[in-house]
Amino acid sequence: MLTGKRAVITGSTSGIGLAIARELASNGANVVINGFGDAAAIEKERVNLELEFDIKAYYINADLMQAGATRDFISASAQALGGIDILVNNAGIQHTDLIEDFPTDRWDAIIALNLSAVFHGTAAALPYMKKQGWGRIINIASVHGLVGSVNKSAYIAAKHGVVGLTKVTALENAGNGVTCNAICPGWVRTPLVEKQIDALAQKSGISVEDAAIEMLTEKQPSLQFVTPKQLGGAAVFLASEAADQMTGTTLTLDGGWTAR
Ligand code: NAD
């Protein structure tokens, strides 16, 4: 149980982040959610979290591609929650292209959000955690933090960077009660992946469902998508006492992707 723990989850208005916020809240944590989207829909999610799980939920908007905004977001979250115990660095975007065709602005945006925001968020949250002698930093990396694929240079460079940053964060805090680990999901059917499925369907002239099966067949031997809720369960485990001595490592939920 995480009763009363104060958790900040970036990019949690959708997909994996929202499911992680829900699983942490269902275990008793108060949460800050963040991300873009329709204001009324976000407010509905926030209220649902409070009513369903009897916790406090706050929404704090910030463009985490900006270093200053990311650090300010952490301060504002700490102020709302009265401190920070758990930081889930989850916000991320994707763009696919060959290296020589990859637009510079897409490279910069992916590095800014998928890697630099993890650094700035961690740097801003660590003082709160170190002072109280307890903290959990959970970075949502990817199987693409462990292995490569074509057309995803920026994403894969950023996610490998996140796995490296996870190790340094763990080492700098070893023994002081603050752990840092990365979760590495395979394919999860969120809006981020739905776009890739649609693009494949269009390119190959096949149905969206056939494109989803083709993507799984290429990479994920279980032929099943990882669910956002399963990733929420992994985050709850990393935040639990059972994971006190787990730090600087990766937890991979990928239906066998990286086993071959
Ligand atoms: P998603 O598109 O469903 O959600 C992304 C979230 O990030 C949204 O809440 C969005 O509003 C927010 N966001 C986007 N730009 C932002 C910005 N500039 N500032 C703040 N928030 C911003 O994506 P998802 O699939 O849930 O991805 C979440 C994380 O999981 C990402 O880091 C992604 O790389 C990682 N991941 C996803 C998969 C997958 O198959 N879906 C696999 C491995 C890793």
PDB file of C-alpha atoms and ligand atoms in Angstrom:
ATOM      1  CA  MET A   1       0.000   0.000   0.000  1.00  0.00           C
ATOM      2  CA  LEU A   2       1.114   3.512  -0.796  1.00  0.00           C
ATOM      3  CA  THR A   3      -1.308   5.307   1.513  1.00  0.00           C
ATOM      4  CA  GLY A   4      -0.493   9.009   1.721  1.00  0.00           C
ATOM      5  CA  LYS A   5       2.519   8.805  -0.617  1.00  0.00           C
ATOM      6  CA  ARG A   6       2.830  11.843  -2.881  1.00  0.00           C
ATOM      7  CA  ALA A   7       3.279  10.903  -6.539  1.00  0.00           C
ATOM      8  CA  VAL A   8       3.937  13.020  -9.627  1.00  0.00           C
ATOM      9  CA  ILE A   9       3.352  11.405 -13.004  1.00  0.00           C
ATOM     10  CA  THR A  10       4.355  13.325 -16.133  1.00  0.00           C
ATOM     11  CA  GLY A  11       2.344  12.911 -19.329  1.00  0.00           C
ATOM     12  CA  SER A  12      -0.570  11.347 -17.480  1.00  0.00           C
ATOM     13  CA  THR A  13      -3.579  12.706 -19.364  1.00  0.00           C
ATOM     14  CA  SER A  14      -3.410   9.686 -21.693  1.00  0.00           C
ATOM     15  CA  GLY A  15      -2.115   6.149 -22.199  1.00  0.00           C
ATOM     16  CA  ILE A  16       0.515   4.678 -19.912  1.00  0.00           C
ATOM     17  CA  GLY A  17       0.870   7.730 -17.644  1.00  0.00           C
ATOM     18  CA  LEU A  18      -2.838   7.838 -16.883  1.00  0.00           C
ATOM     19  CA  ALA A  19      -2.890   4.111 -16.079  1.00  0.00           C
ATOM     20  CA  ILE A  20       0.128   4.513 -13.777  1.00  0.00           C
ATOM     21  CA  ALA A  21      -1.584   7.423 -12.003  1.00  0.00           C
ATOM     22  CA  ARG A  22      -4.697   5.262 -11.574  1.00  0.00           C
ATOM     23  CA  GLU A  23      -2.742   2.281 -10.160  1.00  0.00           C
ATOM     24  CA  LEU A  24      -0.763   4.475  -7.740  1.00  0.00           C
ATOM     25  CA  ALA A  25      -4.000   6.191  -6.661  1.00  0.00           C
ATOM     26  CA  SER A  26      -5.780   2.856  -6.248  1.00  0.00           C
ATOM     27  CA  ASN A  27      -3.014   1.940  -3.787  1.00  0.00           C
ATOM     28  CA  GLY A  28      -3.640   5.113  -1.786  1.00  0.00           C
ATOM     29  CA  ALA A  29      -1.187   7.636  -3.253  1.00  0.00           C
ATOM     30  CA  ASN A  30      -2.134  11.266  -3.795  1.00  0.00           C
ATOM     31  CA  VAL A  31      -1.211  12.256  -7.342  1.00  0.00           C
ATOM     32  CA  VAL A  32      -0.336  15.129  -9.624  1.00  0.00           C
ATOM     33  CA  ILE A  33      -1.312  14.467 -13.216  1.00  0.00           C
ATOM     34  CA  ASN A  34       0.101  16.428 -16.140  1.00  0.00           C
ATOM     35  CA  GLY A  35      -0.096  16.529 -19.925  1.00  0.00           C
ATOM     36  CA  PHE A  36      -2.014  18.040 -22.795  1.00  0.00           C
ATOM     37  CA  GLY A  37      -5.603  17.503 -23.895  1.00  0.00           C
ATOM     38  CA  ASP A  38      -9.156  18.715 -23.613  1.00  0.00           C
ATOM     39  CA  ALA A  39      -9.575  20.666 -20.352  1.00  0.00           C
ATOM     40  CA  ALA A  40     -13.011  19.211 -19.547  1.00  0.00           C
ATOM     41  CA  ALA A  41     -11.829  15.625 -20.167  1.00  0.00           C
ATOM     42  CA  ILE A  42      -8.763  16.161 -17.953  1.00  0.00           C
ATOM     43  CA  GLU A  43     -10.888  17.628 -15.161  1.00  0.00           C
ATOM     44  CA  LYS A  44     -13.204  14.616 -15.415  1.00  0.00           C
ATOM     45  CA  GLU A  45     -10.211  12.241 -15.025  1.00  0.00           C
ATOM     46  CA  ARG A  46      -8.950  14.230 -12.037  1.00  0.00           C
ATOM     47  CA  VAL A  47     -12.335  14.139 -10.291  1.00  0.00           C
ATOM     48  CA  ASN A  48     -12.718  10.413 -11.110  1.00  0.00           C
ATOM     49  CA  LEU A  49      -9.377   9.684  -9.437  1.00  0.00           C
ATOM     50  CA  GLU A  50     -10.491  11.454  -6.255  1.00  0.00           C
ATOM     51  CA  LEU A  51     -13.943   9.852  -6.150  1.00  0.00           C
ATOM     52  CA  GLU A  52     -12.891   6.336  -7.142  1.00  0.00           C
ATOM     53  CA  PHE A  53      -9.870   6.036  -4.874  1.00  0.00           C
ATOM     54  CA  ASP A  54     -10.543   8.531  -2.080  1.00  0.00           C
ATOM     55  CA  ILE A  55      -7.250  10.382  -2.588  1.00  0.00           C
ATOM     56  CA  LYS A  56      -6.254  13.920  -3.578  1.00  0.00           C
ATOM     57  CA  ALA A  57      -5.556  14.468  -7.271  1.00  0.00           C
ATOM     58  CA  TYR A  58      -4.203  17.669  -8.820  1.00  0.00           C
ATOM     59  CA  TYR A  59      -3.725  18.599 -12.463  1.00  0.00           C
ATOM     60  CA  ILE A  60      -0.744  20.831 -13.229  1.00  0.00           C
ATOM     61  CA  ASN A  61      -0.175  21.769 -16.842  1.00  0.00           C
ATOM     62  CA  ALA A  62       3.375  22.330 -18.134  1.00  0.00           C
ATOM     63  CA  ASP A  63       5.233  21.978 -21.399  1.00  0.00           C
ATOM     64  CA  LEU A  64       7.996  19.637 -20.294  1.00  0.00           C
ATOM     65  CA  MET A  65      10.019  20.295 -23.446  1.00  0.00           C
ATOM     66  CA  GLN A  66      11.195  23.453 -21.632  1.00  0.00           C
ATOM     67  CA  ALA A  67      13.817  22.961 -18.908  1.00  0.00           C
ATOM     68  CA  GLY A  68      12.588  25.844 -16.742  1.00  0.00           C
ATOM     69  CA  ALA A  69       8.944  24.802 -17.055  1.00  0.00           C
ATOM     70  CA  THR A  70       9.866  21.248 -16.023  1.00  0.00           C
ATOM     71  CA  ARG A  71      11.668  22.410 -12.888  1.00  0.00           C
ATOM     72  CA  ASP A  72       8.818  24.832 -12.062  1.00  0.00           C
ATOM     73  CA  PHE A  73       6.340  21.971 -12.577  1.00  0.00           C
ATOM     74  CA  ILE A  74       8.135  19.872  -9.949  1.00  0.00           C
ATOM     75  CA  SER A  75       8.115  22.783  -7.465  1.00  0.00           C
ATOM     76  CA  ALA A  76       4.415  23.414  -8.096  1.00  0.00           C
ATOM     77  CA  SER A  77       3.683  19.685  -7.651  1.00  0.00           C
ATOM     78  CA  ALA A  78       5.593  19.585  -4.358  1.00  0.00           C
ATOM     79  CA  GLN A  79       3.666  22.605  -3.184  1.00  0.00           C
ATOM     80  CA  ALA A  80       0.305  21.047  -4.092  1.00  0.00           C
ATOM     81  CA  LEU A  81       1.098  17.655  -2.533  1.00  0.00           C
ATOM     82  CA  GLY A  82       3.160  18.923   0.424  1.00  0.00           C
ATOM     83  CA  GLY A  83       6.296  17.149  -0.872  1.00  0.00           C
ATOM     84  CA  ILE A  84       7.236  14.440  -3.367  1.00  0.00           C
ATOM     85  CA  ASP A  85       7.807  10.742  -2.685  1.00  0.00           C
ATOM     86  CA  ILE A  86       7.417   9.236  -6.150  1.00  0.00           C
ATOM     87  CA  LEU A  87       8.289  10.754  -9.530  1.00  0.00           C
ATOM     88  CA  VAL A  88       7.282   8.898 -12.676  1.00  0.00           C
ATOM     89  CA  ASN A  89       9.030  10.398 -15.704  1.00  0.00           C
ATOM     90  CA  ASN A  90       6.656   9.193 -18.384  1.00  0.00           C
ATOM     91  CA  ALA A  91       5.856  11.971 -20.915  1.00  0.00           C
ATOM     92  CA  GLY A  92       7.113  11.050 -24.356  1.00  0.00           C
ATOM     93  CA  ILE A  93       6.568  11.477 -28.084  1.00  0.00           C
ATOM     94  CA  GLN A  94       7.610   9.635 -31.229  1.00  0.00           C
ATOM     95  CA  HIS A  95       8.537  10.420 -34.824  1.00  0.00           C
ATOM     96  CA  THR A  96       9.645   7.901 -37.438  1.00  0.00           C
ATOM     97  CA  ASP A  97      11.934   8.593 -40.411  1.00  0.00           C
ATOM     98  CA  LEU A  98      15.254   7.460 -41.788  1.00  0.00           C
ATOM     99  CA  ILE A  99      18.188   9.322 -40.211  1.00  0.00           C
ATOM    100  CA  GLU A 100      18.900  11.327 -43.366  1.00  0.00           C
ATOM    101  CA  ASP A 101      15.233  12.397 -43.629  1.00  0.00           C
ATOM    102  CA  PHE A 102      14.694  13.017 -39.897  1.00  0.00           C
ATOM    103  CA  PRO A 103      13.575  16.653 -39.396  1.00  0.00           C
ATOM    104  CA  THR A 104      15.866  18.569 -37.022  1.00  0.00           C
ATOM    105  CA  ASP A 105      12.927  20.007 -35.099  1.00  0.00           C
ATOM    106  CA  ARG A 106      11.577  16.465 -34.447  1.00  0.00           C
ATOM    107  CA  TRP A 107      15.001  15.310 -33.234  1.00  0.00           C
ATOM    108  CA  ASP A 108      15.230  18.312 -30.888  1.00  0.00           C
ATOM    109  CA  ALA A 109      11.672  17.848 -29.583  1.00  0.00           C
ATOM    110  CA  ILE A 110      12.129  14.133 -28.858  1.00  0.00           C
ATOM    111  CA  ILE A 111      15.450  14.656 -27.080  1.00  0.00           C
ATOM    112  CA  ALA A 112      13.938  17.564 -25.106  1.00  0.00           C
ATOM    113  CA  LEU A 113      10.890  15.640 -23.868  1.00  0.00           C
ATOM    114  CA  ASN A 114      11.975  11.987 -23.817  1.00  0.00           C
ATOM    115  CA  LEU A 115      15.438  12.602 -22.319  1.00  0.00           C
ATOM    116  CA  SER A 116      16.117  16.142 -21.063  1.00  0.00           C
ATOM    117  CA  ALA A 117      12.790  16.392 -19.181  1.00  0.00           C
ATOM    118  CA  VAL A 118      13.746  13.222 -17.277  1.00  0.00           C
ATOM    119  CA  PHE A 119      16.999  14.916 -16.239  1.00  0.00           C
ATOM    120  CA  HIS A 120      15.371  18.216 -15.218  1.00  0.00           C
ATOM    121  CA  GLY A 121      12.475  16.515 -13.416  1.00  0.00           C
ATOM    122  CA  THR A 122      14.871  14.239 -11.528  1.00  0.00           C
ATOM    123  CA  ALA A 123      17.202  17.111 -10.612  1.00  0.00           C
ATOM    124  CA  ALA A 124      14.302  19.157  -9.245  1.00  0.00           C
ATOM    125  CA  ALA A 125      12.684  16.258  -7.321  1.00  0.00           C
ATOM    126  CA  LEU A 126      15.818  14.766  -5.726  1.00  0.00           C
ATOM    127  CA  PRO A 127      16.286  17.449  -3.024  1.00  0.00           C
ATOM    128  CA  TYR A 128      12.805  16.681  -1.595  1.00  0.00           C
ATOM    129  CA  MET A 129      13.504  12.945  -1.598  1.00  0.00           C
ATOM    130  CA  LYS A 130      17.024  13.178  -0.170  1.00  0.00           C
ATOM    131  CA  LYS A 131      15.886  15.453   2.639  1.00  0.00           C
ATOM    132  CA  GLN A 132      13.272  12.929   3.795  1.00  0.00           C
ATOM    133  CA  GLY A 133      15.493   9.886   3.147  1.00  0.00           C
ATOM    134  CA  TRP A 134      12.958   8.150   0.906  1.00  0.00           C
ATOM    135  CA  GLY A 135      12.043   8.443  -2.726  1.00  0.00           C
ATOM    136  CA  ARG A 136      11.257   6.530  -5.872  1.00  0.00           C
ATOM    137  CA  ILE A 137      12.145   7.722  -9.350  1.00  0.00           C
ATOM    138  CA  ILE A 138      10.560   5.582 -12.048  1.00  0.00           C
ATOM    139  CA  ASN A 139      11.571   6.335 -15.622  1.00  0.00           C
ATOM    140  CA  ILE A 140       9.387   5.042 -18.423  1.00  0.00           C
ATOM    141  CA  ALA A 141      12.009   4.042 -20.969  1.00  0.00           C
ATOM    142  CA  SER A 142      11.192   1.363 -23.576  1.00  0.00           C
ATOM    143  CA  VAL A 143      12.527  -1.808 -25.139  1.00  0.00           C
ATOM    144  CA  HIS A 144      14.037   0.867 -27.367  1.00  0.00           C
ATOM    145  CA  GLY A 145      16.226   1.795 -24.404  1.00  0.00           C
ATOM    146  CA  LEU A 146      17.747  -1.678 -24.760  1.00  0.00           C
ATOM    147  CA  VAL A 147      17.697  -2.549 -28.468  1.00  0.00           C
ATOM    148  CA  GLY A 148      17.450  -0.686 -31.767  1.00  0.00           C
ATOM    149  CA  SER A 149      14.937  -0.589 -34.636  1.00  0.00           C
ATOM    150  CA  VAL A 150      14.957   1.289 -37.933  1.00  0.00           C
ATOM    151  CA  ASN A 151      13.422   4.769 -38.379  1.00  0.00           C
ATOM    152  CA  LYS A 152      13.474   5.718 -34.675  1.00  0.00           C
ATOM    153  CA  SER A 153      16.891   7.349 -34.216  1.00  0.00           C
ATOM    154  CA  ALA A 154      15.835  10.158 -31.874  1.00  0.00           C
ATOM    155  CA  TYR A 155      13.503   7.994 -29.772  1.00  0.00           C
ATOM    156  CA  ILE A 156      16.059   5.204 -29.398  1.00  0.00           C
ATOM    157  CA  ALA A 157      18.910   7.594 -28.620  1.00  0.00           C
ATOM    158  CA  ALA A 158      16.713   9.271 -25.992  1.00  0.00           C
ATOM    159  CA  LYS A 159      15.521   6.007 -24.427  1.00  0.00           C
ATOM    160  CA  HIS A 160      19.061   4.566 -24.258  1.00  0.00           C
ATOM    161  CA  GLY A 161      19.950   7.881 -22.608  1.00  0.00           C
ATOM    162  CA  VAL A 162      17.163   7.409 -20.068  1.00  0.00           C
ATOM    163  CA  VAL A 163      18.486   3.946 -19.159  1.00  0.00           C
ATOM    164  CA  GLY A 164      21.961   5.460 -18.659  1.00  0.00           C
ATOM    165  CA  LEU A 165      20.592   8.342 -16.597  1.00  0.00           C
ATOM    166  CA  THR A 166      18.682   5.807 -14.474  1.00  0.00           C
ATOM    167  CA  LYS A 167      21.981   4.118 -13.557  1.00  0.00           C
ATOM    168  CA  VAL A 168      23.676   7.402 -12.612  1.00  0.00           C
ATOM    169  CA  THR A 169      20.670   8.529 -10.545  1.00  0.00           C
ATOM    170  CA  ALA A 170      20.741   5.180  -8.729  1.00  0.00           C
ATOM    171  CA  LEU A 171      24.478   5.316  -8.032  1.00  0.00           C
ATOM    172  CA  GLU A 172      24.446   8.912  -6.802  1.00  0.00           C
ATOM    173  CA  ASN A 173      21.705   8.001  -4.336  1.00  0.00           C
ATOM    174  CA  ALA A 174      22.623   4.435  -3.371  1.00  0.00           C
ATOM    175  CA  GLY A 175      21.950   3.824   0.315  1.00  0.00           C
ATOM    176  CA  ASN A 176      20.120   7.089   0.990  1.00  0.00           C
ATOM    177  CA  GLY A 177      16.601   5.675   0.589  1.00  0.00           C
ATOM    178  CA  VAL A 178      16.084   6.968  -2.937  1.00  0.00           C
ATOM    179  CA  THR A 179      15.929   4.412  -5.739  1.00  0.00           C
ATOM    180  CA  CYS A 180      15.726   4.924  -9.483  1.00  0.00           C
ATOM    181  CA  ASN A 181      14.691   2.309 -12.025  1.00  0.00           C
ATOM    182  CA  ALA A 182      13.405   2.240 -15.583  1.00  0.00           C
ATOM    183  CA  ILE A 183      10.415   0.347 -16.948  1.00  0.00           C
ATOM    184  CA  CYS A 184      10.920  -0.904 -20.517  1.00  0.00           C
ATOM    185  CA  PRO A 185       7.624  -1.676 -22.265  1.00  0.00           C
ATOM    186  CA  GLY A 186       7.238  -3.350 -25.632  1.00  0.00           C
ATOM    187  CA  TRP A 187       4.219  -2.427 -27.794  1.00  0.00           C
ATOM    188  CA  VAL A 188       1.398  -0.868 -25.782  1.00  0.00           C
ATOM    189  CA  ARG A 189      -1.717   0.154 -27.677  1.00  0.00           C
ATOM    190  CA  THR A 190      -1.892   3.867 -26.750  1.00  0.00           C
ATOM    191  CA  PRO A 191      -2.410   6.918 -29.003  1.00  0.00           C
ATOM    192  CA  LEU A 192       1.402   7.012 -29.533  1.00  0.00           C
ATOM    193  CA  VAL A 193       1.364   3.528 -31.087  1.00  0.00           C
ATOM    194  CA  GLU A 194      -2.060   3.865 -32.710  1.00  0.00           C
ATOM    195  CA  LYS A 195      -0.502   6.471 -35.029  1.00  0.00           C
ATOM    196  CA  GLN A 196       2.175   3.957 -36.089  1.00  0.00           C
ATOM    197  CA  ILE A 197      -0.448   1.250 -36.673  1.00  0.00           C
ATOM    198  CA  ASP A 198      -2.499   3.655 -38.825  1.00  0.00           C
ATOM    199  CA  ALA A 199       0.606   4.638 -40.819  1.00  0.00           C
ATOM    200  CA  LEU A 200       1.471   0.971 -41.494  1.00  0.00           C
ATOM    201  CA  ALA A 201      -2.139   0.199 -42.503  1.00  0.00           C
ATOM    202  CA  GLN A 202      -2.076   3.062 -44.960  1.00  0.00           C
ATOM    203  CA  LYS A 203       1.375   2.260 -46.362  1.00  0.00           C
ATOM    204  CA  SER A 204       0.612  -1.450 -46.851  1.00  0.00           C
ATOM    205  CA  GLY A 205      -3.036  -1.022 -47.898  1.00  0.00           C
ATOM    206  CA  ILE A 206      -4.260  -3.325 -45.105  1.00  0.00           C
ATOM    207  CA  SER A 207      -6.809  -2.922 -42.308  1.00  0.00           C
ATOM    208  CA  VAL A 208      -5.829  -1.323 -39.008  1.00  0.00           C
ATOM    209  CA  GLU A 209      -6.308  -4.636 -37.182  1.00  0.00           C
ATOM    210  CA  ASP A 210      -4.092  -6.484 -39.703  1.00  0.00           C
ATOM    211  CA  ALA A 211      -1.460  -3.764 -39.288  1.00  0.00           C
ATOM    212  CA  ALA A 212      -1.574  -4.216 -35.488  1.00  0.00           C
ATOM    213  CA  ILE A 213      -1.028  -7.978 -35.918  1.00  0.00           C
ATOM    214  CA  GLU A 214       1.840  -7.342 -38.352  1.00  0.00           C
ATOM    215  CA  MET A 215       3.560  -5.026 -35.873  1.00  0.00           C
ATOM    216  CA  LEU A 216       3.244  -7.592 -33.081  1.00  0.00           C
ATOM    217  CA  THR A 217       4.431 -10.411 -35.333  1.00  0.00           C
ATOM    218  CA  GLU A 218       7.567  -8.487 -36.276  1.00  0.00           C
ATOM    219  CA  LYS A 219       8.641  -7.716 -32.688  1.00  0.00           C
ATOM    220  CA  GLN A 220       6.569  -9.152 -29.845  1.00  0.00           C
ATOM    221  CA  PRO A 221       6.515 -13.000 -29.662  1.00  0.00           C
ATOM    222  CA  SER A 222       3.523 -13.127 -27.305  1.00  0.00           C
ATOM    223  CA  LEU A 223       1.504 -11.486 -30.129  1.00  0.00           C
ATOM    224  CA  GLN A 224      -0.298  -9.548 -27.401  1.00  0.00           C
ATOM    225  CA  PHE A 225      -0.022  -5.882 -26.487  1.00  0.00           C
ATOM    226  CA  VAL A 226       1.278  -4.957 -23.042  1.00  0.00           C
ATOM    227  CA  THR A 227      -1.547  -3.123 -21.249  1.00  0.00           C
ATOM    228  CA  PRO A 228      -1.177   0.276 -19.572  1.00  0.00           C
ATOM    229  CA  LYS A 229      -2.624  -1.286 -16.392  1.00  0.00           C
ATOM    230  CA  GLN A 230       0.165  -3.902 -16.326  1.00  0.00           C
ATOM    231  CA  LEU A 231       2.695  -1.058 -16.461  1.00  0.00           C
ATOM    232  CA  GLY A 232       0.834   0.612 -13.602  1.00  0.00           C
ATOM    233  CA  GLY A 233       1.293  -2.600 -11.623  1.00  0.00           C
ATOM    234  CA  ALA A 234       5.022  -2.532 -12.373  1.00  0.00           C
ATOM    235  CA  ALA A 235       5.231   1.049 -11.086  1.00  0.00           C
ATOM    236  CA  VAL A 236       3.386   0.088  -7.894  1.00  0.00           C
ATOM    237  CA  PHE A 237       5.889  -2.741  -7.376  1.00  0.00           C
ATOM    238  CA  LEU A 238       8.859  -0.388  -7.868  1.00  0.00           C
ATOM    239  CA  ALA A 239       7.327   2.000  -5.323  1.00  0.00           C
ATOM    240  CA  SER A 240       6.799  -0.805  -2.789  1.00  0.00           C
ATOM    241  CA  GLU A 241       9.032  -2.008   0.043  1.00  0.00           C
ATOM    242  CA  ALA A 242       9.750  -5.184  -1.932  1.00  0.00           C
ATOM    243  CA  ALA A 243      11.793  -3.039  -4.342  1.00  0.00           C
ATOM    244  CA  ASP A 244      13.874  -1.267  -1.638  1.00  0.00           C
ATOM    245  CA  GLN A 245      17.089  -2.898  -2.921  1.00  0.00           C
ATOM    246  CA  MET A 246      16.216  -2.633  -6.589  1.00  0.00           C
ATOM    247  CA  THR A 247      17.976   0.357  -8.080  1.00  0.00           C
ATOM    248  CA  GLY A 248      19.707   1.359 -11.299  1.00  0.00           C
ATOM    249  CA  THR A 249      18.097  -1.369 -13.306  1.00  0.00           C
ATOM    250  CA  THR A 250      15.374  -2.030 -15.865  1.00  0.00           C
ATOM    251  CA  LEU A 251      12.076  -3.872 -15.561  1.00  0.00           C
ATOM    252  CA  THR A 252      11.102  -5.132 -19.007  1.00  0.00           C
ATOM    253  CA  LEU A 253       7.495  -5.949 -19.954  1.00  0.00           C
ATOM    254  CA  ASP A 254       7.740  -6.749 -23.636  1.00  0.00           C
ATOM    255  CA  GLY A 255       6.026 -10.079 -24.435  1.00  0.00           C
ATOM    256  CA  GLY A 256       9.447 -11.561 -25.226  1.00  0.00           C
ATOM    257  CA  TRP A 257      10.645  -8.823 -27.659  1.00  0.00           C
ATOM    258  CA  THR A 258      14.171  -8.603 -26.206  1.00  0.00           C
ATOM    259  CA  ALA A 259      14.512 -12.331 -25.492  1.00  0.00           C
ATOM    260  CA  ARG A 260      15.532 -13.129 -29.060  1.00  0.00           C
TER     261      ARG A 260
HETATM  262  P1  NAD B   1       0.546   8.896 -25.187  1.00  0.00           P
HETATM  263  O1  NAD B   1       0.728   9.677 -26.437  1.00  0.00           O
HETATM  264  O2  NAD B   1      -0.708   8.114 -24.962  1.00  0.00           O
HETATM  265  O3  NAD B   1       0.740   9.837 -23.916  1.00  0.00           O
HETATM  266  C1  NAD B   1       1.761  10.798 -23.852  1.00  0.00           C
HETATM  267  C2  NAD B   1       1.479  11.759 -22.724  1.00  0.00           C
HETATM  268  O4  NAD B   1       2.508  12.773 -22.726  1.00  0.00           O
HETATM  269  C3  NAD B   1       0.150  12.524 -22.900  1.00  0.00           C
HETATM  270  O5  NAD B   1      -0.418  12.731 -21.626  1.00  0.00           O
HETATM  271  C4  NAD B   1       0.597  13.849 -23.512  1.00  0.00           C
HETATM  272  O6  NAD B   1      -0.310  14.911 -23.300  1.00  0.00           O
HETATM  273  C5  NAD B   1       1.902  14.061 -22.756  1.00  0.00           C
HETATM  274  N1  NAD B   1       2.780  15.027 -23.422  1.00  0.00           N
HETATM  275  C6  NAD B   1       3.118  15.105 -24.742  1.00  0.00           C
HETATM  276  N2  NAD B   1       3.926  16.160 -24.958  1.00  0.00           N
HETATM  277  C7  NAD B   1       4.113  16.748 -23.734  1.00  0.00           C
HETATM  278  C8  NAD B   1       4.845  17.883 -23.286  1.00  0.00           C
HETATM  279  N3  NAD B   1       5.563  18.634 -24.134  1.00  0.00           N
HETATM  280  N4  NAD B   1       4.783  18.215 -21.977  1.00  0.00           N
HETATM  281  C9  NAD B   1       4.049  17.474 -21.108  1.00  0.00           C
HETATM  282  N5  NAD B   1       3.349  16.396 -21.471  1.00  0.00           N
HETATM  283  C10 NAD B   1       3.375  16.047 -22.767  1.00  0.00           C
HETATM  284  O7  NAD B   1       1.835   7.946 -25.119  1.00  0.00           O
HETATM  285  P2  NAD B   1       2.135   6.595 -24.303  1.00  0.00           P
HETATM  286  O8  NAD B   1       2.229   5.499 -25.273  1.00  0.00           O
HETATM  287  O9  NAD B   1       1.260   6.465 -23.113  1.00  0.00           O
HETATM  288  O10 NAD B   1       3.631   6.905 -23.853  1.00  0.00           O
HETATM  289  C11 NAD B   1       4.009   7.194 -22.525  1.00  0.00           C
HETATM  290  C12 NAD B   1       5.479   6.846 -22.350  1.00  0.00           C
HETATM  291  O11 NAD B   1       5.653   5.446 -22.553  1.00  0.00           O
HETATM  292  C13 NAD B   1       6.404   7.543 -23.340  1.00  0.00           C
HETATM  293  O12 NAD B   1       7.588   7.938 -22.689  1.00  0.00           O
HETATM  294  C14 NAD B   1       6.681   6.468 -24.358  1.00  0.00           C
HETATM  295  O13 NAD B   1       7.912   6.656 -25.013  1.00  0.00           O
HETATM  296  C15 NAD B   1       6.707   5.236 -23.467  1.00  0.00           C
HETATM  297  N6  NAD B   1       6.513   3.964 -24.180  1.00  0.00           N
HETATM  298  C16 NAD B   1       5.375   3.740 -24.894  1.00  0.00           C
HETATM  299  C17 NAD B   1       5.235   2.519 -25.542  1.00  0.00           C
HETATM  300  C18 NAD B   1       4.013   2.179 -26.344  1.00  0.00           C
HETATM  301  O14 NAD B   1       4.038   1.129 -27.028  1.00  0.00           O
HETATM  302  N7  NAD B   1       2.960   2.951 -26.307  1.00  0.00           N
HETATM  303  C19 NAD B   1       6.253   1.560 -25.472  1.00  0.00           C
HETATM  304  C20 NAD B   1       7.392   1.847 -24.734  1.00  0.00           C
HETATM  305  C21 NAD B   1       7.510   3.050 -24.084  1.00  0.00           C
END
